[in-house]
């Protein structure tokens, strides 16, 4: 069935793709849902959102955006819908980030607030379960998500709070261990002195426990004016994109933190291509080329069997041919051994060729991945690390 104006459903699908990745949105659009959407789009959008626990609310006017910072569906005067990923901008900023599924442009675009106001119909749908989370109240969860994102694991704090029924109170340590395990992280609490922190580069970043009972991310250590400083990202501190870190001396660190750390280690499967570089990194490549290596193994087995033919030939010649002077048998054996030698040569060439082909294929794949990772590094990385 055709939908007259699918912009609202497309906008809701975009929101679901960020906060409800496990939901097959297309499967939700039954024939009845599509029929209802053509007659009452707002009701269908509210129902689909409520079924996924987003706690939607239909609002009118701009007042709601001054206190709400999550994503919102906004209806324009032409009845099209757009998404405001950071709807608080609509009340404060000069420009507003907008996702318009009918604009023909991929991703979010920036629109002048005055221009958006002219097109705004006054109707919007907000989602209470997608409102911005106060990181000062959820320091432990915020710290865990920051470390998970460092390990290329995409997690949304609001999705976690919904799935694991996390309230406004700080998540318990046992609860965090359960969440970490579900996202393939192994956690362990240890206590490290200041001297040990200097040599703890391999376990950083980790979660540092404050004396106040709150948590922060210990990102690493640095030397400043011949003095060692701890580099931290504290959810309780207000920061900007250019000033995300705080730097504490030994005295300041000991005064504010207990010295206890929650170490987090990403658990990779054998076939995970995102794992750190090691011999395990080649296992996915071997699995991808298992057909070629299977043929190589078969050829090696055949060569091993053929290597036994020549000793057997001489044994038969000595035991049967020479004793009985059976020259016809000798001729037959000679032709057979000649065929075996030729076949052995062909199989050896094929094995060497396929082994070289597989090795070059893995080499190209590894070089491509290495180059891709290198190009993802920030410019500062090349200033500090010689990459050749």
Short mmCIF file of C-alpha atoms in Angstrom, two decimals:
data_model
loop_
_atom_site.label_atom_id
_atom_site.label_comp_id
_atom_site.label_asym_id
_atom_site.label_seq_id
_atom_site.Cartn_x
_atom_site.Cartn_y
_atom_site.Cartn_z
CA UNK A 1 0.00 0.00 0.00
CA UNK A 2 1.33 3.46 -0.89
CA UNK A 3 1.78 6.12 1.79
CA UNK A 4 0.81 9.66 0.85
CA UNK A 5 3.48 11.45 2.90
CA UNK A 6 6.07 9.06 4.38
CA UNK A 7 8.29 11.78 5.88
CA UNK A 8 7.04 11.16 9.43
CA UNK A 9 7.78 7.43 9.26
CA UNK A 10 11.17 8.11 7.69
CA UNK A 11 12.02 10.51 10.50
CA UNK A 12 10.95 8.02 13.15
CA UNK A 13 12.99 5.31 11.41
CA UNK A 14 16.05 7.57 11.60
CA UNK A 15 15.53 7.97 15.35
CA UNK A 16 15.04 4.23 15.82
CA UNK A 17 18.27 3.56 13.92
CA UNK A 18 20.12 5.48 16.64
CA UNK A 19 18.35 4.39 19.81
CA UNK A 20 16.59 1.11 18.89
CA UNK A 21 19.05 -0.59 16.56
CA UNK A 22 17.66 -4.04 17.28
CA UNK A 23 14.19 -3.10 16.00
CA UNK A 24 13.21 -3.99 12.43
CA UNK A 25 11.30 -0.81 11.67
CA UNK A 26 10.03 -2.04 8.30
CA UNK A 27 8.41 -5.04 9.97
CA UNK A 28 6.43 -2.69 12.22
CA UNK A 29 4.71 -1.08 9.23
CA UNK A 30 1.84 -3.50 8.82
CA UNK A 31 -0.95 -2.84 6.34
CA UNK A 32 -3.20 -1.50 9.11
CA UNK A 33 -0.45 0.82 10.39
CA UNK A 34 -0.01 2.22 6.88
CA UNK A 35 -3.76 2.75 6.50
CA UNK A 36 -3.97 4.49 9.87
CA UNK A 37 -0.94 6.65 9.04
CA UNK A 38 -2.61 8.05 5.92
CA UNK A 39 -5.58 9.21 8.03
CA UNK A 40 -3.92 10.10 11.37
CA UNK A 41 -0.12 10.31 11.10
CA UNK A 42 0.39 11.82 14.56
CA UNK A 43 -1.46 8.97 16.27
CA UNK A 44 0.59 6.32 14.45
CA UNK A 45 3.89 8.04 15.25
CA UNK A 46 2.88 8.27 18.91
CA UNK A 47 1.81 4.61 19.00
CA UNK A 48 4.99 3.28 17.35
CA UNK A 49 7.13 5.35 19.71
CA UNK A 50 5.17 4.31 22.79
CA UNK A 51 5.41 0.62 21.84
CA UNK A 52 9.21 0.95 21.94
CA UNK A 53 9.20 2.66 25.33
CA UNK A 54 10.22 6.13 24.15
CA UNK A 55 7.43 7.85 26.14
CA UNK A 56 6.36 10.25 23.35
CA UNK A 57 4.35 13.40 23.94
CA UNK A 58 2.69 15.63 21.37
CA UNK A 59 3.34 19.31 22.06
CA UNK A 60 2.58 22.69 20.56
CA UNK A 61 4.68 25.82 20.55
CA UNK A 62 8.35 26.50 21.25
CA UNK A 63 8.27 26.61 25.05
CA UNK A 64 8.92 22.88 25.45
CA UNK A 65 12.27 23.08 23.64
CA UNK A 66 13.84 25.39 26.21
CA UNK A 67 13.81 22.58 28.79
CA UNK A 68 14.08 19.53 26.54
CA UNK A 69 17.33 18.63 24.81
CA UNK A 70 16.61 15.31 23.13
CA UNK A 71 15.54 14.58 19.55
CA UNK A 72 12.11 15.72 18.39
CA UNK A 73 9.81 15.23 15.42
CA UNK A 74 8.66 18.60 14.09
CA UNK A 75 5.79 19.07 11.65
CA UNK A 76 6.12 21.80 9.03
CA UNK A 77 3.32 23.86 7.50
CA UNK A 78 3.39 21.70 4.35
CA UNK A 79 2.64 18.66 6.61
CA UNK A 80 6.14 17.23 6.11
CA UNK A 81 8.07 16.05 9.16
CA UNK A 82 11.72 16.67 10.08
CA UNK A 83 13.94 15.54 12.94
CA UNK A 84 15.72 17.94 15.27
CA UNK A 85 18.51 15.78 16.80
CA UNK A 86 19.27 18.51 19.37
CA UNK A 87 15.94 20.22 19.70
CA UNK A 88 17.17 22.65 22.36
CA UNK A 89 18.88 24.54 19.53
CA UNK A 90 15.42 25.49 18.27
CA UNK A 91 14.91 27.61 21.39
CA UNK A 92 18.40 29.07 21.78
CA UNK A 93 20.75 28.77 18.80
CA UNK A 94 20.98 30.83 15.64
CA UNK A 95 21.25 27.69 13.51
CA UNK A 96 19.48 24.37 14.04
CA UNK A 97 20.62 20.88 13.04
CA UNK A 98 17.83 19.28 10.97
CA UNK A 99 17.33 15.90 9.32
CA UNK A 100 14.91 16.19 6.41
CA UNK A 101 14.24 12.85 4.64
CA UNK A 102 12.70 14.61 1.64
CA UNK A 103 15.50 17.12 1.08
CA UNK A 104 17.53 14.71 -1.02
CA UNK A 105 20.58 15.34 1.17
CA UNK A 106 22.07 12.62 3.33
CA UNK A 107 22.64 13.25 7.00
CA UNK A 108 21.95 16.35 9.07
CA UNK A 109 21.90 19.84 7.59
CA UNK A 110 22.16 23.21 9.30
CA UNK A 111 19.17 25.52 8.92
CA UNK A 112 18.76 29.08 10.15
CA UNK A 113 16.40 29.22 13.12
CA UNK A 114 14.42 32.08 11.57
CA UNK A 115 13.87 30.06 8.39
CA UNK A 116 12.71 27.04 10.38
CA UNK A 117 10.34 29.19 12.43
CA UNK A 118 8.64 30.38 9.25
CA UNK A 119 7.92 26.77 8.23
CA UNK A 120 7.09 25.46 11.73
CA UNK A 121 3.43 24.44 12.07
CA UNK A 122 3.60 24.56 15.87
CA UNK A 123 3.23 20.79 16.34
CA UNK A 124 6.01 18.52 17.56
CA UNK A 125 6.56 15.15 19.22
CA UNK A 126 9.18 14.81 21.94
CA UNK A 127 10.44 11.62 23.60
CA UNK A 128 10.95 11.73 27.35
CA UNK A 129 13.12 8.60 27.36
CA UNK A 130 15.45 10.22 24.82
CA UNK A 131 15.97 13.41 26.78
CA UNK A 132 19.56 14.36 27.43
CA UNK A 133 20.97 12.47 30.40
CA UNK A 134 22.64 14.48 33.14
CA UNK A 135 26.17 13.05 33.13
CA UNK A 136 26.74 14.47 36.62
CA UNK A 137 24.16 12.00 37.96
CA UNK A 138 25.35 9.02 35.89
CA UNK A 139 29.12 9.39 36.15
CA UNK A 140 29.82 5.65 36.27
CA UNK A 141 27.71 4.87 33.21
CA UNK A 142 29.02 7.92 31.34
CA UNK A 143 32.60 6.84 32.06
CA UNK A 144 31.93 3.30 30.85
CA UNK A 145 30.38 4.56 27.60
CA UNK A 146 33.35 6.86 26.96
CA UNK A 147 35.75 3.91 27.31
CA UNK A 148 33.53 1.67 25.17
CA UNK A 149 33.53 4.27 22.40
CA UNK A 150 37.33 4.42 22.69
CA UNK A 151 37.28 0.71 21.79
CA UNK A 152 35.00 1.37 18.76
CA UNK A 153 31.88 0.05 20.51
CA UNK A 154 28.90 2.28 19.71
CA UNK A 155 26.64 2.65 22.75
CA UNK A 156 23.88 5.13 23.49
CA UNK A 157 23.44 5.93 27.18
CA UNK A 158 19.68 6.38 26.81
CA UNK A 159 19.35 2.99 25.14
CA UNK A 160 21.25 1.37 28.02
CA UNK A 161 19.12 3.13 30.61
CA UNK A 162 16.00 1.87 28.83
CA UNK A 163 17.18 -1.72 28.33
CA UNK A 164 18.54 -2.16 31.86
CA UNK A 165 15.91 -0.09 33.71
CA UNK A 166 18.43 2.43 35.04
CA UNK A 167 16.83 5.26 37.00
CA UNK A 168 18.19 8.67 37.91
CA UNK A 169 20.39 7.22 40.66
CA UNK A 170 23.99 6.18 39.97
CA UNK A 171 24.10 2.68 38.51
CA UNK A 172 25.39 0.04 40.96
CA UNK A 173 28.78 -1.60 40.40
CA UNK A 174 27.26 -5.08 40.04
CA UNK A 175 24.81 -3.69 37.49
CA UNK A 176 27.66 -2.08 35.56
CA UNK A 177 29.56 -5.39 35.46
CA UNK A 178 26.49 -7.01 33.94
CA UNK A 179 26.15 -4.24 31.34
CA UNK A 180 29.87 -4.42 30.51
CA UNK A 181 29.72 -8.20 30.07
CA UNK A 182 26.78 -7.87 27.67
CA UNK A 183 28.86 -5.50 25.54
CA UNK A 184 31.84 -7.90 25.55
CA UNK A 185 33.90 -6.12 28.22
CA UNK A 186 35.69 -7.76 31.12
CA UNK A 187 35.84 -5.60 34.26
CA UNK A 188 38.06 -5.80 37.33
CA UNK A 189 38.57 -3.48 40.30
CA UNK A 190 42.16 -2.85 41.42
CA UNK A 191 44.05 -0.30 43.49
CA UNK A 192 47.15 1.28 41.96
CA UNK A 193 49.55 3.71 43.56
CA UNK A 194 50.75 6.84 41.80
CA UNK A 195 54.05 5.19 40.85
CA UNK A 196 52.29 2.22 39.30
CA UNK A 197 50.04 4.53 37.29
CA UNK A 198 53.11 5.79 35.43
CA UNK A 199 53.66 2.27 34.05
CA UNK A 200 49.99 1.39 33.57
CA UNK A 201 49.71 2.52 29.96
CA UNK A 202 48.34 -0.78 28.69
CA UNK A 203 45.33 -0.75 31.05
CA UNK A 204 44.30 2.83 30.33
CA UNK A 205 41.77 4.29 29.84
CA UNK A 206 39.91 3.01 32.88
CA UNK A 207 37.34 4.22 35.42
CA UNK A 208 38.75 6.03 38.46
CA UNK A 209 36.74 6.13 41.70
CA UNK A 210 36.48 9.49 43.49
CA UNK A 211 36.33 9.95 47.24
CA UNK A 212 32.90 11.52 46.79
CA UNK A 213 31.57 8.24 45.37
CA UNK A 214 31.46 9.56 41.82
CA UNK A 215 33.52 8.33 38.87
CA UNK A 216 35.74 9.69 36.10
CA UNK A 217 37.76 8.36 33.18
CA UNK A 218 41.51 8.09 33.75
CA UNK A 219 42.76 8.56 30.18
CA UNK A 220 46.50 8.42 30.77
CA UNK A 221 49.54 10.12 32.25
CA UNK A 222 51.64 12.98 30.90
CA UNK A 223 54.78 14.86 31.86
CA UNK A 224 54.44 18.63 32.23
CA UNK A 225 57.46 20.68 33.33
CA UNK A 226 59.18 17.48 34.52
CA UNK A 227 56.18 16.66 36.70
CA UNK A 228 53.86 13.72 36.16
CA UNK A 229 50.17 14.56 35.75
CA UNK A 230 47.06 12.41 35.43
CA UNK A 231 44.85 13.10 32.43
CA UNK A 232 41.16 12.65 33.26
CA UNK A 233 37.75 13.22 31.76
CA UNK A 234 35.35 14.04 34.57
CA UNK A 235 31.59 13.88 33.82
CA UNK A 236 30.98 16.20 36.80
CA UNK A 237 33.02 18.98 35.23
CA UNK A 238 31.62 21.27 32.57
CA UNK A 239 33.71 21.05 29.43
CA UNK A 240 33.68 21.95 25.77
CA UNK A 241 34.85 20.05 22.70
CA UNK A 242 38.18 21.92 22.85
CA UNK A 243 38.66 21.44 26.59
CA UNK A 244 37.47 17.96 27.51
CA UNK A 245 40.29 16.93 29.86
CA UNK A 246 41.53 17.96 33.27
CA UNK A 247 45.12 17.52 34.45
CA UNK A 248 45.89 16.72 38.09
CA UNK A 249 49.19 16.59 39.91
CA UNK A 250 49.98 13.79 42.34
CA UNK A 251 48.72 15.79 45.31
CA UNK A 252 45.51 16.82 43.57
CA UNK A 253 44.86 13.27 42.36
CA UNK A 254 45.35 11.74 45.81
CA UNK A 255 43.13 14.40 47.36
CA UNK A 256 40.22 13.79 44.97
CA UNK A 257 40.54 10.06 44.10
CA UNK A 258 40.76 6.90 46.20
CA UNK A 259 43.33 5.17 43.99
CA UNK A 260 40.85 2.41 43.11
CA UNK A 261 40.31 1.77 39.42
CA UNK A 262 37.83 -0.29 37.41
CA UNK A 263 39.76 -1.82 34.53
CA UNK A 264 37.85 -2.63 31.35
CA UNK A 265 39.17 -4.98 28.70
CA UNK A 266 37.46 -5.53 25.37
CA UNK A 267 36.89 -9.22 24.61
CA UNK A 268 37.37 -10.00 20.92
CA UNK A 269 36.26 -13.13 19.12
CA UNK A 270 38.70 -14.93 16.83
CA UNK A 271 36.94 -13.60 13.74
CA UNK A 272 36.57 -9.99 14.96
CA UNK A 273 38.29 -7.67 12.49
CA UNK A 274 38.38 -4.80 15.02
CA UNK A 275 40.76 -6.56 17.41
CA UNK A 276 44.25 -5.09 18.05
CA UNK A 277 47.03 -6.14 15.71
CA UNK A 278 48.52 -9.53 16.62
CA UNK A 279 48.75 -13.01 15.16
CA UNK A 280 45.02 -13.34 15.90
CA UNK A 281 44.46 -10.54 13.37
CA UNK A 282 45.25 -12.96 10.53
CA UNK A 283 42.71 -15.59 11.61
CA UNK A 284 39.74 -13.86 9.87
CA UNK A 285 41.82 -13.76 6.69
CA UNK A 286 42.54 -17.47 6.91
CA UNK A 287 38.83 -18.12 7.41
CA UNK A 288 37.94 -15.94 4.40
CA UNK A 289 40.36 -17.94 2.23
CA UNK A 290 39.57 -21.32 3.73
CA UNK A 291 38.72 -22.71 0.28
CA UNK A 292 42.20 -21.96 -1.05
CA UNK A 293 43.94 -23.30 2.05
CA UNK A 294 41.76 -26.42 1.91
CA UNK A 295 42.99 -27.09 -1.62
CA UNK A 296 46.58 -26.46 -0.55
CA UNK A 297 46.19 -28.95 2.31
CA UNK A 298 44.80 -31.54 -0.12
CA UNK A 299 47.77 -31.02 -2.45
CA UNK A 300 50.22 -31.43 0.43
CA UNK A 301 48.53 -34.70 1.34
CA UNK A 302 48.79 -35.89 -2.27
CA UNK A 303 52.48 -34.95 -2.45
CA UNK A 304 53.12 -36.85 0.76
CA UNK A 305 51.49 -39.95 -0.72
CA UNK A 306 53.41 -39.62 -4.00
CA UNK A 307 56.69 -39.28 -2.11
CA UNK A 308 56.21 -42.91 -1.03
CA UNK A 309 55.89 -44.19 -4.61
CA UNK A 310 59.60 -44.07 -5.57
CA UNK A 311 60.77 -46.17 -2.56
CA UNK A 312 58.00 -48.67 -3.32
CA UNK A 313 59.11 -48.75 -6.98
CA UNK A 314 62.68 -49.70 -6.09
CA UNK A 315 61.46 -52.26 -3.59
CA UNK A 316 59.30 -53.96 -6.25
CA UNK A 317 62.16 -53.84 -8.78
CA UNK A 318 64.56 -55.51 -6.36
CA UNK A 319 62.12 -58.06 -4.96
CA UNK A 320 60.10 -58.95 -8.07
CA UNK A 321 61.67 -57.77 -11.32
CA UNK A 322 65.37 -58.59 -10.86
CA UNK A 323 64.73 -61.94 -9.25
CA UNK A 324 62.28 -63.10 -11.92
CA UNK A 325 63.80 -61.05 -14.78
CA UNK A 326 60.27 -59.72 -15.58
CA UNK A 327 61.23 -56.94 -17.97
CA UNK A 328 57.64 -56.31 -19.06
CA UNK A 329 56.76 -55.56 -15.44
CA UNK A 330 59.77 -53.23 -15.30
CA UNK A 331 58.52 -51.34 -18.36
CA UNK A 332 55.05 -50.94 -16.85
CA UNK A 333 56.52 -49.75 -13.54
CA UNK A 334 58.80 -47.35 -15.37
CA UNK A 335 55.89 -45.77 -17.23
CA UNK A 336 53.92 -45.60 -13.97
CA UNK A 337 56.75 -43.92 -12.07
CA UNK A 338 57.24 -41.44 -14.94
CA UNK A 339 53.55 -40.48 -14.77
CA UNK A 340 53.79 -40.17 -10.98
CA UNK A 341 56.84 -37.89 -11.24
CA UNK A 342 55.13 -35.67 -13.82
CA UNK A 343 51.95 -35.52 -11.72
CA UNK A 344 54.04 -34.70 -8.63
CA UNK A 345 55.68 -31.83 -10.54
CA UNK A 346 52.34 -30.40 -11.65
CA UNK A 347 50.84 -30.65 -8.15
CA UNK A 348 53.95 -29.04 -6.59
CA UNK A 349 53.70 -26.13 -9.03
CA UNK A 350 49.97 -25.72 -8.33
CA UNK A 351 50.57 -25.81 -4.57
CA UNK A 352 53.31 -23.16 -4.78
CA UNK A 353 51.16 -20.97 -7.04
CA UNK A 354 48.09 -21.16 -4.79
CA UNK A 355 50.17 -20.57 -1.66
CA UNK A 356 51.71 -17.48 -3.25
CA UNK A 357 48.26 -16.32 -4.40
CA UNK A 358 46.78 -16.72 -0.89
CA UNK A 359 49.77 -14.99 0.73
CA UNK A 360 49.51 -12.02 -1.66
CA UNK A 361 45.76 -11.80 -1.07
CA UNK A 362 46.24 -11.68 2.71
CA UNK A 363 49.09 -9.18 2.28
CA UNK A 364 46.91 -6.84 0.20
CA UNK A 365 44.00 -7.13 2.64
CA UNK A 366 46.26 -6.43 5.62
CA UNK A 367 47.88 -3.46 3.89
CA UNK A 368 44.44 -2.05 3.00
CA UNK A 369 43.22 -2.34 6.60
CA UNK A 370 46.43 -0.82 7.94
CA UNK A 371 46.21 2.12 5.53
CA UNK A 372 42.52 2.65 6.35
CA UNK A 373 43.27 2.77 10.08
CA UNK A 374 46.19 5.10 9.46
CA UNK A 375 44.02 7.52 7.52
CA UNK A 376 41.48 7.60 10.37
CA UNK A 377 44.07 8.97 12.80
CA UNK A 378 43.93 12.68 13.68
CA UNK A 379 46.56 15.04 12.29
CA UNK A 380 48.17 15.35 15.74
CA UNK A 381 48.97 11.63 15.61
CA UNK A 382 51.39 12.19 12.70
CA UNK A 383 53.03 15.11 14.51
CA UNK A 384 53.83 12.97 17.54
CA UNK A 385 54.44 9.53 16.02
CA UNK A 386 56.78 8.89 13.06
CA UNK A 387 54.75 6.76 10.65
CA UNK A 388 57.22 6.52 7.78
#
